[in-house]
Amino acid sequence: MAASPSPARAAHHRRVLPRGRRVLDEHMPVHHKLSRVYRLGSALVGVILTFFGVLGLTDNIGFFDTGGDQVGGLSTNGALSVLSVVVGLLLFAGMVRGGNFASSLNITFGGLFLLSGFVNLALLETSFNMLAFELQNVLFSFVVGLLLLVFGMYGRVGSALPHDNPYWQQRHVDEVARARREHDRNEQRTRARLRGEELRRRASLFGSGEDGGAADDGDEGDGLDADGDGGQQGDR
């Protein structure tokens, strides 16, 4: 009956998927350096937006007041404050989950902030400026968007990613599978070589013991012969 593979080995092989079904592990280890970067980006921007939104809500500004009010040097109203708190909490959720989810969330919100900056730039000084944007809000939206994109794309986009990078492995499944097969073959050769050396060492130890025993038997035989000869001479 064939032995079932260990859970660790089974999990190792589950990561190698055929072409067309390349799925990146959603849950990177907590200590993974990429996951730490994504968490940091989500937490940093989430704190800023939540703080900005809470301060705006405490001022009791009108929900769609286009005149707005100043909070931290930025114009805001009730709608923008609520939106800021919601986005900040979503980024906190990305910080908690980490991994590929946090990266994708940062990229998504980064693109939305950039889009918001361009849209609200066009709506300045119009009656459609429902979020009470001013020029400083547009610049802030651009800065936050770029910051989220940098954090979200770190280690994910580039032409010189290291081969232990999970995103590089996702895009080069065939090479990863070939490297793992070669690694397994090398491990098998190493184990076989170590096993052969151990068997030769044991054989040499047992062989030395047998030679020593044979030598002792020969010495005892010579002693008996000598005694026998002495006895015969005494009889004579």
Coordinates of N, CA, C and O in Angstrom, one line a residue, residues 25-96:
D25 N -1.3 32.8 -4.1 CA -1.7 32.5 -2.7 C -2.2 33.8 -2.1 O -1.5 34.8 -2.1
E26 N -3.5 33.9 -1.7 CA -4.1 35.1 -1.1 C -3.4 35.4 0.2 O -3.3 36.6 0.6
H27 N -3.1 34.4 1.0 CA -2.6 34.6 2.3 C -1.1 34.4 2.4 O -0.6 33.3 2.6
M28 N -0.4 35.5 2.2 CA 1.1 35.5 2.4 C 1.3 35.3 3.9 O 0.5 35.7 4.8
P29 N 2.5 34.7 4.3 CA 2.8 34.7 5.7 C 2.8 36.1 6.3 O 3.2 37.1 5.6
V30 N 2.5 36.2 7.6 CA 2.4 37.6 8.2 C 3.8 38.2 8.2 O 3.9 39.5 8.0
H31 N 4.8 37.5 8.3 CA 6.2 38.0 8.3 C 6.7 38.3 6.9 O 7.9 38.8 6.8
H32 N 6.0 38.0 5.9 CA 6.5 38.2 4.5 C 6.7 39.7 4.3 O 5.9 40.5 4.6
K33 N 7.9 40.0 3.7 CA 8.3 41.4 3.6 C 7.3 42.2 2.7 O 7.0 43.4 2.9
L34 N 6.8 41.6 1.6 CA 5.8 42.2 0.8 C 4.5 42.5 1.5 O 3.9 43.6 1.4
S35 N 4.1 41.6 2.3 CA 2.8 41.8 3.0 C 3.0 42.9 4.0 O 2.0 43.7 4.3
R36 N 4.2 43.0 4.6 CA 4.4 44.1 5.6 C 4.3 45.5 4.9 O 3.8 46.4 5.4
V37 N 4.8 45.5 3.6 CA 4.7 46.8 2.9 C 3.3 47.2 2.6 O 2.9 48.3 2.7
Y38 N 2.5 46.2 2.1 CA 1.1 46.4 1.8 C 0.3 46.9 3.0 O -0.5 47.8 3.0
R39 N 0.6 46.2 4.1 CA -0.1 46.6 5.4 C 0.3 48.0 5.8 O -0.6 48.8 6.3
L40 N 1.5 48.3 5.7 CA 2.0 49.7 6.1 C 1.3 50.7 5.2 O 0.8 51.8 5.8
G41 N 1.2 50.5 3.9 CA 0.5 51.5 3.1 C -0.9 51.7 3.4 O -1.4 52.8 3.5
S42 N -1.6 50.6 3.6 CA -3.0 50.6 4.0 C -3.2 51.3 5.3 O -4.1 52.2 5.5
A43 N -2.4 51.0 6.3 CA -2.5 51.6 7.6 C -2.2 53.1 7.6 O -3.0 53.9 8.2
L44 N -1.2 53.5 6.9 CA -0.8 54.9 6.9 C -1.9 55.8 6.2 O -2.4 56.8 6.8
V45 N -2.4 55.4 5.1 CA -3.4 56.2 4.4 C -4.7 56.1 5.1 O -5.5 57.0 5.2
G46 N -5.0 54.9 5.7 CA -6.3 54.7 6.4 C -6.3 55.6 7.6 O -7.4 56.2 7.9
V47 N -5.2 55.8 8.4 CA -5.2 56.7 9.5 C -5.5 58.1 9.1 O -6.2 58.8 9.7
I48 N -4.8 58.5 8.0 CA -4.9 59.9 7.6 C -6.4 60.2 7.2 O -7.0 61.2 7.6
L49 N -7.0 59.3 6.4 CA -8.4 59.6 5.9 C -9.4 59.5 7.0 O -10.3 60.3 7.1
T50 N -9.2 58.5 7.9 CA -10.1 58.4 9.1 C -10.1 59.6 10.0 O -11.1 60.2 10.4
F51 N -8.9 60.1 10.3 CA -8.7 61.2 11.1 C -9.3 62.5 10.5 O -10.0 63.3 11.1
F52 N -9.1 62.6 9.2 CA -9.7 63.8 8.4 C -11.2 63.7 8.4 O -11.9 64.7 8.7
G53 N -11.7 62.5 8.2 CA -13.2 62.4 8.2 C -13.8 62.6 9.5 O -14.9 63.3 9.6
V54 N -13.2 62.1 10.6 CA -13.8 62.3 11.9 C -13.8 63.7 12.3 O -14.8 64.3 12.9
L55 N -12.7 64.5 12.0 CA -12.7 65.9 12.3 C -13.7 66.6 11.5 O -14.3 67.6 12.1
G56 N -14.0 66.3 10.3 CA -15.0 66.9 9.5 C -16.4 66.7 10.1 O -17.2 67.6 10.1
L57 N -16.6 65.4 10.6 CA -18.0 65.1 11.1 C -18.2 65.9 12.4 O -19.4 66.2 12.8
T58 N -17.2 66.1 13.2 CA -17.4 66.8 14.5 C -17.7 68.2 14.3 O -18.2 68.9 15.3
D59 N -17.4 68.8 13.2 CA -17.7 70.2 12.9 C -19.1 70.4 12.5 O -19.5 71.6 12.3
N60 N -19.9 69.3 12.3 CA -21.3 69.4 11.9 C -21.5 70.3 10.6 O -22.4 71.2 10.6
I61 N -20.7 70.0 9.6 CA -20.8 70.7 8.4 C -22.0 70.1 7.6 O -22.3 68.9 7.7
G62 N -22.6 70.9 6.8 CA -23.7 70.4 5.9 C -23.3 69.3 5.0 O -22.1 69.2 4.6
F63 N -24.2 68.3 4.8 CA -23.8 67.1 4.1 C -23.3 67.4 2.7 O -22.3 66.9 2.2
F64 N -24.0 68.2 2.0 CA -23.6 68.6 0.6 C -23.4 70.1 0.5 O -23.7 70.7 -0.5
D65 N -22.8 70.7 1.5 CA -22.5 72.1 1.6 C -21.3 72.4 0.6 O -20.2 72.0 0.9
T66 N -21.6 73.0 -0.5 CA -20.6 73.3 -1.5 C -19.6 74.3 -1.0 O -18.5 74.4 -1.6
G67 N -20.0 75.1 0.0 CA -19.1 76.1 0.5 C -18.0 75.4 1.3 O -16.8 75.9 1.3
G68 N -18.3 74.3 2.0 CA -17.3 73.6 2.7 C -16.8 74.3 4.0 O -17.2 75.4 4.3
D69 N -15.9 73.6 4.6 CA -15.2 74.1 5.8 C -13.8 73.6 5.8 O -13.5 72.6 5.1
Q70 N -12.9 74.2 6.5 CA -11.5 73.9 6.5 C -11.1 72.9 7.6 O -11.4 73.2 8.8
V71 N -10.6 71.7 7.3 CA -10.1 70.8 8.3 C -8.7 70.3 7.9 O -8.5 69.7 6.8
G72 N -7.7 70.7 8.7 CA -6.3 70.3 8.4 C -5.8 71.0 7.1 O -5.0 70.3 6.4
G73 N -6.3 72.1 6.7 CA -5.9 72.8 5.5 C -6.6 72.3 4.3 O -6.3 72.8 3.2
L74 N -7.6 71.4 4.4 CA -8.4 70.9 3.3 C -9.8 71.3 3.5 O -10.4 71.3 4.6
S75 N -10.5 71.5 2.3 CA -11.9 71.8 2.4 C -12.7 70.5 2.5 O -12.3 69.5 1.9
T76 N -13.8 70.5 3.2 CA -14.6 69.3 3.4 C -16.1 69.7 3.7 O -16.4 70.8 4.0
N77 N -16.9 68.7 3.5 CA -18.3 68.8 4.0 C -18.7 67.5 4.5 O -17.9 66.5 4.7
G78 N -20.0 67.3 4.9 CA -20.4 66.0 5.5 C -20.2 64.8 4.6 O -19.8 63.8 5.0
A79 N -20.5 65.0 3.3 CA -20.4 63.9 2.4 C -18.9 63.4 2.3 O -18.6 62.2 2.3
L80 N -18.0 64.4 2.1 CA -16.6 64.1 2.0 C -16.1 63.4 3.3 O -15.3 62.5 3.2
S81 N -16.6 63.9 4.4 CA -16.1 63.4 5.7 C -16.5 61.9 5.8 O -15.8 61.0 6.2
V82 N -17.8 61.6 5.5 CA -18.3 60.2 5.6 C -17.5 59.3 4.6 O -17.1 58.2 5.0
L83 N -17.3 59.8 3.4 CA -16.6 59.0 2.4 C -15.2 58.8 2.9 O -14.7 57.6 2.7
S84 N -14.6 59.7 3.5 CA -13.2 59.6 4.0 C -13.1 58.5 5.1 O -12.2 57.7 5.1
V85 N -14.1 58.5 6.0 CA -14.1 57.5 7.1 C -14.4 56.1 6.5 O -13.7 55.1 6.9
V86 N -15.3 56.0 5.5 CA -15.5 54.7 4.9 C -14.3 54.1 4.2 O -13.9 52.9 4.4
V87 N -13.7 54.9 3.4 CA -12.5 54.5 2.7 C -11.3 54.2 3.7 O -10.6 53.2 3.5
G88 N -11.2 55.0 4.8 CA -10.2 54.7 5.8 C -10.4 53.3 6.5 O -9.5 52.6 6.7
L89 N -11.7 53.0 6.8 CA -12.0 51.7 7.4 C -11.8 50.6 6.4 O -11.3 49.5 6.8
L90 N -12.0 50.8 5.1 CA -11.7 49.7 4.2 C -10.2 49.5 4.1 O -9.8 48.3 3.9
L91 N -9.5 50.5 4.1 CA -8.0 50.3 4.1 C -7.5 49.6 5.4 O -6.6 48.9 5.3
F92 N -8.2 49.9 6.5 CA -7.8 49.2 7.7 C -8.1 47.7 7.6 O -7.4 46.8 8.1
A93 N -9.2 47.4 6.9 CA -9.5 45.9 6.6 C -8.4 45.3 5.7 O -8.0 44.2 6.0
G94 N -7.9 46.1 4.8 CA -6.8 45.6 4.0 C -5.6 45.4 4.8 O -4.8 44.4 4.6
M95 N -5.3 46.3 5.8 CA -4.2 46.1 6.6 C -4.3 44.8 7.5 O -3.3 44.1 7.7
V96 N -5.5 44.5 8.0 CA -5.7 43.3 8.8 C -5.5 42.1 8.0 O -4.8 41.1 8.4

